[in-house]
PDB file of C-alpha atoms in Angstrom:
ATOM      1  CA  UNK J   7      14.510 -37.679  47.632  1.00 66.00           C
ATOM      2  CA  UNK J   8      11.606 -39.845  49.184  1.00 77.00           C
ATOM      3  CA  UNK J   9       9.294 -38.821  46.452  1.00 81.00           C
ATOM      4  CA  UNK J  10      12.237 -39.301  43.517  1.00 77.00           C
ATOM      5  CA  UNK J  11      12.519 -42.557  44.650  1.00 79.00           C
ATOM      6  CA  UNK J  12       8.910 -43.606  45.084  1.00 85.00           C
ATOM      7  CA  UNK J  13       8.071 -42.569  41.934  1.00 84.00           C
ATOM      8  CA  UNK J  14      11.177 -44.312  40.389  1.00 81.00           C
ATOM      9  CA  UNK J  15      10.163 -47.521  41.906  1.00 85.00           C
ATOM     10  CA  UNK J  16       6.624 -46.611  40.490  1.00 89.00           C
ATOM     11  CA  UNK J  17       7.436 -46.187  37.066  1.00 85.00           C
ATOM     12  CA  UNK J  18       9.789 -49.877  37.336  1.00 85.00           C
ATOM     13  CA  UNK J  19       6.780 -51.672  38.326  1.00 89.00           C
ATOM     14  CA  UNK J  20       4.497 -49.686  35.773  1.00 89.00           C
ATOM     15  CA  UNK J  21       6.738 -50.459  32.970  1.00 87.00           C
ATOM     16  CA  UNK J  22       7.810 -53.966  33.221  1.00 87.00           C
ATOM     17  CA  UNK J  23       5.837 -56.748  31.897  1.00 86.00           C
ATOM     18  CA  UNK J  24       3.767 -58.914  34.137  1.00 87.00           C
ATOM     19  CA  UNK J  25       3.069 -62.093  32.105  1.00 84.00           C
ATOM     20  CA  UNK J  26       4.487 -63.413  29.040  1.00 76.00           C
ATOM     21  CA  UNK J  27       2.948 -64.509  25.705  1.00 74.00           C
ATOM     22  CA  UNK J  28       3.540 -68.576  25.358  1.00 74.00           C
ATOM     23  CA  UNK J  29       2.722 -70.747  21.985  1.00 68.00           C
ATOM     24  CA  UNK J  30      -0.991 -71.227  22.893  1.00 69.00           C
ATOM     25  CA  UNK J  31      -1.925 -67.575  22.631  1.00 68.00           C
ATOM     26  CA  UNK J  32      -3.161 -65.597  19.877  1.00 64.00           C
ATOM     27  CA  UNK J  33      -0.708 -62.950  19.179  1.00 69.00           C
ATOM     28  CA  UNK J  34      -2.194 -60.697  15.973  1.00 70.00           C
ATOM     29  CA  UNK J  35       0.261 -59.150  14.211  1.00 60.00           C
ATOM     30  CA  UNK J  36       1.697 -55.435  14.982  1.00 61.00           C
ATOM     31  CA  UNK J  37       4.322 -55.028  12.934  1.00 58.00           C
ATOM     32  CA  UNK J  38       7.806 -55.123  13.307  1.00 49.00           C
ATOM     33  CA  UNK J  39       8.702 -51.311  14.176  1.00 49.00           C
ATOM     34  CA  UNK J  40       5.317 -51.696  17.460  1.00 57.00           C
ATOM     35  CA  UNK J  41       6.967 -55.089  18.611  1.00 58.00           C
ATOM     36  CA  UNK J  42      10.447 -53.677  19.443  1.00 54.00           C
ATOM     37  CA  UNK J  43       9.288 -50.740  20.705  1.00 56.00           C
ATOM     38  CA  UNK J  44       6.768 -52.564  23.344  1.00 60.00           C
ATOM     39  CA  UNK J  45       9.858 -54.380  24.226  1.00 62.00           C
ATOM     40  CA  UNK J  46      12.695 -51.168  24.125  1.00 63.00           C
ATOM     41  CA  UNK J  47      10.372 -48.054  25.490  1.00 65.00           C
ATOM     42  CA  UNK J  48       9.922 -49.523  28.640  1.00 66.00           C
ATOM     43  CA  UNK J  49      13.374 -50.139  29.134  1.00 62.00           C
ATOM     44  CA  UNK J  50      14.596 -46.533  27.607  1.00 63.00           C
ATOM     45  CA  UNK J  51      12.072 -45.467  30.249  1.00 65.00           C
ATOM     46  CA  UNK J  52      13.677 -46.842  33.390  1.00 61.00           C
ATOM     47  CA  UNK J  53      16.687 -45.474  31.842  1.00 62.00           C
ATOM     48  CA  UNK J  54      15.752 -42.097  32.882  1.00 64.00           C
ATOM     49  CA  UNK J  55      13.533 -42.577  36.097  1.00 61.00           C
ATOM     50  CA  UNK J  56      17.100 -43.209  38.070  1.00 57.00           C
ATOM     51  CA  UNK J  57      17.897 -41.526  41.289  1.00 53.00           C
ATOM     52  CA  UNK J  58      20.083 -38.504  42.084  1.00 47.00           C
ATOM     53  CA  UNK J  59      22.815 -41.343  42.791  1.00 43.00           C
ATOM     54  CA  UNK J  60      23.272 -42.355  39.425  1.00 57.00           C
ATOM     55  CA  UNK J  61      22.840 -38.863  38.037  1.00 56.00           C
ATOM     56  CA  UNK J  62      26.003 -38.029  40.237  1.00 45.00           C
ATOM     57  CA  UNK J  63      27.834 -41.300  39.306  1.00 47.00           C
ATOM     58  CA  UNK J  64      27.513 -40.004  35.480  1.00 57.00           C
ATOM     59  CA  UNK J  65      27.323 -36.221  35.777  1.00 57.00           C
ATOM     60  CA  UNK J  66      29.901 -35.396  38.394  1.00 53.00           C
ATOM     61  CA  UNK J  67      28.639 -31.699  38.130  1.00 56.00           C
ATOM     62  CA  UNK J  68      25.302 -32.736  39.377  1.00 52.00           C
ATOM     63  CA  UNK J  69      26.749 -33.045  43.135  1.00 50.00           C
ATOM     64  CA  UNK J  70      26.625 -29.087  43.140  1.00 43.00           C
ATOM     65  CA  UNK J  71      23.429 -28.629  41.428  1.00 48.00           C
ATOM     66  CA  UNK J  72      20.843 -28.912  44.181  1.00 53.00           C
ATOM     67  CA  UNK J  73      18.262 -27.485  42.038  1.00 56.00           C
ATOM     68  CA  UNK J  74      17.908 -31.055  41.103  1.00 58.00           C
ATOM     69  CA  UNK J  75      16.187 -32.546  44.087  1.00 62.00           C
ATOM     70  CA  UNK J  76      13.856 -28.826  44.524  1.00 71.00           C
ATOM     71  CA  UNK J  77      10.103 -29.327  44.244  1.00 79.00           C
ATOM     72  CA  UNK J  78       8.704 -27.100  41.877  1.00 83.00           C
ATOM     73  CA  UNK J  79       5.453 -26.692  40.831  1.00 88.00           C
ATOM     74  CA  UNK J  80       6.537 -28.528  37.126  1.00 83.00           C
ATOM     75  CA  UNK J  81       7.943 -31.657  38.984  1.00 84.00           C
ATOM     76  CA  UNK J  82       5.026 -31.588  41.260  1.00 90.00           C
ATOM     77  CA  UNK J  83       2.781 -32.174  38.711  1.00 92.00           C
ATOM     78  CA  UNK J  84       4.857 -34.803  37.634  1.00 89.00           C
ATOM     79  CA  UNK J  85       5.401 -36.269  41.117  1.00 91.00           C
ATOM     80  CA  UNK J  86       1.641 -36.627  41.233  1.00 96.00           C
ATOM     81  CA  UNK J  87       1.036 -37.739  37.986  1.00 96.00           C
ATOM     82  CA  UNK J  88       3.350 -40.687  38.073  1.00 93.00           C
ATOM     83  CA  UNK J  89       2.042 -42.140  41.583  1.00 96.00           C
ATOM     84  CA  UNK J  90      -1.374 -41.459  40.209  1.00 97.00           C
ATOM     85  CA  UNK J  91      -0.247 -43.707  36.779  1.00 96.00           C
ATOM     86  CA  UNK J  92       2.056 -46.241  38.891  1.00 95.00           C
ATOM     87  CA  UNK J  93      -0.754 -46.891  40.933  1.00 97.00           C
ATOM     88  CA  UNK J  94      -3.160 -47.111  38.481  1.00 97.00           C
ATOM     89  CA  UNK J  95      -1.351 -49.345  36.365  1.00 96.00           C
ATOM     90  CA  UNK J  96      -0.655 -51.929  39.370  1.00 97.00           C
ATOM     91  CA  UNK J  97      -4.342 -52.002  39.403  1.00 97.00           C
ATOM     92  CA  UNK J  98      -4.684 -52.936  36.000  1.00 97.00           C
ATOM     93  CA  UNK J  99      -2.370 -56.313  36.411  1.00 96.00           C
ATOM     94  CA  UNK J 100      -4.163 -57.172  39.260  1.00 96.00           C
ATOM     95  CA  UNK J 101      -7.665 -56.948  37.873  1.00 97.00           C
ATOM     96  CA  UNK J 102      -6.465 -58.631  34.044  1.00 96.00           C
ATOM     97  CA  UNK J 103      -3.798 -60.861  36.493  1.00 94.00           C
ATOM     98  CA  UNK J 104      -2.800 -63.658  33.660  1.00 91.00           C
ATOM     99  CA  UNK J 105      -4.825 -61.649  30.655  1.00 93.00           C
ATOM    100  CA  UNK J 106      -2.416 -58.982  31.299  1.00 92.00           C
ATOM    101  CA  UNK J 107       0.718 -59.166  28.588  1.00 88.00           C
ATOM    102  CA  UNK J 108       2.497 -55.871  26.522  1.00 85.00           C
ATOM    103  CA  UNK J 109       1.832 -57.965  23.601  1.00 84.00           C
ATOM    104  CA  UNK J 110      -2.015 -58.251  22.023  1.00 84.00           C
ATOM    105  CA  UNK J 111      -2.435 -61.425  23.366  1.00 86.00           C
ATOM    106  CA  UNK J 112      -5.977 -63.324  23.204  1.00 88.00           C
ATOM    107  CA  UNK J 113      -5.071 -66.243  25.436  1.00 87.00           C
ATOM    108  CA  UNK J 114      -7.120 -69.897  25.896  1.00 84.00           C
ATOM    109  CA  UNK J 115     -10.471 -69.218  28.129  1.00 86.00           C
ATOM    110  CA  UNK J 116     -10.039 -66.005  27.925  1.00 90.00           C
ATOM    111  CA  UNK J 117     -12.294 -63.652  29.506  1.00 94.00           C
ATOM    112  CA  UNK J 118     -12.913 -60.302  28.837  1.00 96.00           C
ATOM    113  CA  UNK J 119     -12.683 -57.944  32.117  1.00 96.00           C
ATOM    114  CA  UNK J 120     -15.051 -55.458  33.040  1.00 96.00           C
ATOM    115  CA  UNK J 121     -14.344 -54.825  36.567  1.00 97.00           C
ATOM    116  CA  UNK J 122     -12.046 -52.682  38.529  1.00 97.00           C
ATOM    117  CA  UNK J 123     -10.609 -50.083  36.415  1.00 97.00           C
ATOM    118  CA  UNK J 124     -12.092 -51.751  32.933  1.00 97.00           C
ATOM    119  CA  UNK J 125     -15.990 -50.467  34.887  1.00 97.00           C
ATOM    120  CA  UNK J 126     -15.199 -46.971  33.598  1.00 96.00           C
ATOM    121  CA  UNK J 127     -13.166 -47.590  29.768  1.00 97.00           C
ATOM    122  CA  UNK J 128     -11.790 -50.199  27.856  1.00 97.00           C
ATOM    123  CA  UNK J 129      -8.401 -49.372  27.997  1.00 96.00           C
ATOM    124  CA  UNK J 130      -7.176 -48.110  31.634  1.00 97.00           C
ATOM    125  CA  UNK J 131      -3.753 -49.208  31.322  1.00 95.00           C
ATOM    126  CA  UNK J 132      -3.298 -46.987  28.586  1.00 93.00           C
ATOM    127  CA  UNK J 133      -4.432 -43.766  30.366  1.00 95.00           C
ATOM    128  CA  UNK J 134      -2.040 -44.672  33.240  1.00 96.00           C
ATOM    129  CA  UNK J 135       0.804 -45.353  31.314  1.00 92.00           C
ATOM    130  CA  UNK J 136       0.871 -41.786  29.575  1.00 90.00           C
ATOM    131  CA  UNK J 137       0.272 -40.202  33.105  1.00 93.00           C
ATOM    132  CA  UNK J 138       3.238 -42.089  34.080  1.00 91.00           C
ATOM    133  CA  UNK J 139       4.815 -41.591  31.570  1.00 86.00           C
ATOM    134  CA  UNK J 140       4.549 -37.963  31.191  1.00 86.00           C
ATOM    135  CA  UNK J 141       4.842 -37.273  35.126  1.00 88.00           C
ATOM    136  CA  UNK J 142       8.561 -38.743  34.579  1.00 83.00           C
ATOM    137  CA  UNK J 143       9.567 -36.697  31.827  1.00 81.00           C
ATOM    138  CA  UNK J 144       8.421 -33.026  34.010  1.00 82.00           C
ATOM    139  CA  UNK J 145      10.280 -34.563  36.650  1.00 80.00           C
ATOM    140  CA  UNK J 146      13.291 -35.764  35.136  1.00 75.00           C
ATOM    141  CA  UNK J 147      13.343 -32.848  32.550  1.00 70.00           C
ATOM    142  CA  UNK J 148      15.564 -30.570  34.362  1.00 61.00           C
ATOM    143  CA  UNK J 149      18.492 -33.731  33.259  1.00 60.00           C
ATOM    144  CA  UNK J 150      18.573 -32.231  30.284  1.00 57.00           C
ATOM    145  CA  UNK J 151      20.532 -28.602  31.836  1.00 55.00           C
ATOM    146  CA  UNK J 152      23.714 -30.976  31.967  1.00 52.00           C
ATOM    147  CA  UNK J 153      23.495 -31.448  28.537  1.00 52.00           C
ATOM    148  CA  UNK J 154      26.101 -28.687  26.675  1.00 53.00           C
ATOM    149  CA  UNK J 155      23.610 -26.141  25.546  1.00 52.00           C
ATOM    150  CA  UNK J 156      24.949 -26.575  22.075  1.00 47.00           C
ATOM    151  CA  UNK J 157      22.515 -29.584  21.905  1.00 49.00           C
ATOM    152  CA  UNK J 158      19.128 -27.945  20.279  1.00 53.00           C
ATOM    153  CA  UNK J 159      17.698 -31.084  21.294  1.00 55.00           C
ATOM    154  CA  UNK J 160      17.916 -29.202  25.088  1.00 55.00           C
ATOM    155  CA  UNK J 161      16.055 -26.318  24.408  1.00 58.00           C
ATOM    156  CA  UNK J 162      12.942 -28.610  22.788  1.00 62.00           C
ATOM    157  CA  UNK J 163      12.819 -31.046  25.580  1.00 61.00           C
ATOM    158  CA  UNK J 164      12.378 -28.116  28.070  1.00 60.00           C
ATOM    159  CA  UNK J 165       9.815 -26.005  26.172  1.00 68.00           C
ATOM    160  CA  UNK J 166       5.993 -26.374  25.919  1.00 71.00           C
ATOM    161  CA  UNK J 167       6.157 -27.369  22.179  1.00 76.00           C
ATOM    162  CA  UNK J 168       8.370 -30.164  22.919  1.00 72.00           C
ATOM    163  CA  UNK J 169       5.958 -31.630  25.690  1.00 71.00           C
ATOM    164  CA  UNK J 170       3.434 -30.921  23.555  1.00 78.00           C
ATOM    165  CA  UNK J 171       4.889 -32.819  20.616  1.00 80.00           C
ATOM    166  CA  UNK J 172       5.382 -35.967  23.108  1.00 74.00           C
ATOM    167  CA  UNK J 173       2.124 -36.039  23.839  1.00 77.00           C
ATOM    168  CA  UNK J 174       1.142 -35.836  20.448  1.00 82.00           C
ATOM    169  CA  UNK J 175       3.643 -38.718  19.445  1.00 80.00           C
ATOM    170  CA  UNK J 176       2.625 -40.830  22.152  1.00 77.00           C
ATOM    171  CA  UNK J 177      -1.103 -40.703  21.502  1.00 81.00           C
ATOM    172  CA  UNK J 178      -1.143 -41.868  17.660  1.00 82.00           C
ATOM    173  CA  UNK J 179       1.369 -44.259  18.450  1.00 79.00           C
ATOM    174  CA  UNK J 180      -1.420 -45.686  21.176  1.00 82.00           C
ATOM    175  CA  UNK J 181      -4.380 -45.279  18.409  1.00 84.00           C
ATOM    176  CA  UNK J 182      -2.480 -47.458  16.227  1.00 84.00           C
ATOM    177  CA  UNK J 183      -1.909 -50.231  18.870  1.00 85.00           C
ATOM    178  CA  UNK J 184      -5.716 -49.941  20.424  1.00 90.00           C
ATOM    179  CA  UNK J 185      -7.275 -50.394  17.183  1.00 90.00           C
ATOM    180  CA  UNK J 186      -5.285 -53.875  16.753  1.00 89.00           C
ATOM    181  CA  UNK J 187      -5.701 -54.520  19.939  1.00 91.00           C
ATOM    182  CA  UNK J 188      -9.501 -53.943  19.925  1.00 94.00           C
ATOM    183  CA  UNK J 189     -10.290 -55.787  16.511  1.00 93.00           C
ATOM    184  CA  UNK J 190      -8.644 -58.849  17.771  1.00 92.00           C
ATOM    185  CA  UNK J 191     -11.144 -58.388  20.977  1.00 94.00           C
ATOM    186  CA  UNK J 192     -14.543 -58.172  18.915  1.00 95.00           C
ATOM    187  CA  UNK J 193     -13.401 -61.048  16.698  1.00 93.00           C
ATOM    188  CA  UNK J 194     -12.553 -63.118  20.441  1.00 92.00           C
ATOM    189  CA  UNK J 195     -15.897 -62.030  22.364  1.00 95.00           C
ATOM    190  CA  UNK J 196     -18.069 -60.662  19.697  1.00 95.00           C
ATOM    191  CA  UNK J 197     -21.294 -59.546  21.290  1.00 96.00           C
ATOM    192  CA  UNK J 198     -19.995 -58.964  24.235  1.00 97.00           C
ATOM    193  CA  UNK J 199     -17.226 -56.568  23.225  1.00 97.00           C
ATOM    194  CA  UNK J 200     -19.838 -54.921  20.760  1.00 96.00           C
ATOM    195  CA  UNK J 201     -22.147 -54.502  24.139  1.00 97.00           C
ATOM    196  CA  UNK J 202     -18.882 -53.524  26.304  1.00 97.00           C
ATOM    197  CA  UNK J 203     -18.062 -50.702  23.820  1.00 96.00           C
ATOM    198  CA  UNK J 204     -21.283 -49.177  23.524  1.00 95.00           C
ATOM    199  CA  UNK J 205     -21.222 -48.484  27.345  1.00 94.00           C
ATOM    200  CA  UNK J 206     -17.182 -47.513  28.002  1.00 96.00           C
ATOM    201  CA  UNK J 207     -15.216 -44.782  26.722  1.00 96.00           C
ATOM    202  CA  UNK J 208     -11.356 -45.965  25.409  1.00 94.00           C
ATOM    203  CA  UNK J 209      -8.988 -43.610  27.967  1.00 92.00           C
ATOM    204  CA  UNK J 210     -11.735 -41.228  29.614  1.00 92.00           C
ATOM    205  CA  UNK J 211     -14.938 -42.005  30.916  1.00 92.00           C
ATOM    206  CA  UNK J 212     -17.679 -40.302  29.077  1.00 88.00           C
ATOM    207  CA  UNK J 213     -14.700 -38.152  26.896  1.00 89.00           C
ATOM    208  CA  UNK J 214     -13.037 -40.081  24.762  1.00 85.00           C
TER     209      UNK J 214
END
């Protein structure tokens, strides 16, 4: 229970927005479909990192399935992965503080990081936010057995082609948003970013 609701309280912090765009900033465009969902995924998120409280609140048959609270080896992969990302990304808002916003924001003397985290690649947050987030689906993925197993959608979620296919979904939805992101950097700092890039990976030091 400790770790459920460590980890809950990890992903919260992980997922909610720091600092705010204003006026002043430069905010490039994203398109429509990336701006809602950098304002509804991290909500649909916290939907599902809730405790075994609200899990017996909404699935009375949950009281009697103790399975629920069990460590496994799946959920403690996932257990480690999400204090691994939840740390990780409470790093990255302190070491961006204000330059830290979900929205590409380029704000007035701004200053591009390279310390903490940003030492070993450009884009940390991003790393820890799929451990996170993929540490709270193993975890939470056993939710899905009180679903009526007429759902296919059950079956998927709990087999290795449906993790797989998150993981493959999440990662070209993050290309798409790091190369906006990134263009709007080398037109800010220029030489700098063109220096800064030739030295750090994007998610994985020396990797990728």
């Amino acid at each position: 229970l400790f770790l459920l609701l460590l980890t809950s309280l990890l992903y919260y912090k992980g997922s909610t927005n720091p600092n705010l765009s204003s006026h002043d900033d430069y905010t490039p465009s994203e398109g429509l479909g990336s701006k809602y969902a950098v304002k509804l995924m991290p909500r649909i998120g916290q939907l599902f990192a809730f405790s075994p409280t609200a899990i017996t609140m909404f699935f009375p048959q949950a009281s009697t399935s103790a399975h629920l609270l069990s460590l496994t080896s799946i959920s403690m992969v996932g257990y480690l992965l999400m204090i691994v990302g939840g740390l990780g990304r409470l790093w990255c808002y302190r070491t961006l503080g204000r330059f830290f916003t979900f929205e590409i924001t380029i704000r007035n003397s701004h200053k591009l990081i390279k310390t903490g985290p940003y030492t070993y690649v450009r884009h940390p947050s991003y790393t820890f936010a799929f451990m996170l987030t993929t540490g709270m689906f193993l975890v939470h993925r056993r939710i899905a057995n009180f679903f009526p197993d007429t759902y296919r959608l059950k079956g998927f979620m709990l087999s290795p082609v449906g993790v797989v296919t998150f993981c493959v979904v999440f990662y070209l939805l993050l290309l798409k948003r790091v190369t906006t992101e990134e263009k709007a950097l080398a037109k800010a700092f220029g030489k700098e970013w063109n220096e800064y890039t030739s030295k750090t990976k994007r998610f994985i030091p020396t990797i990728m």
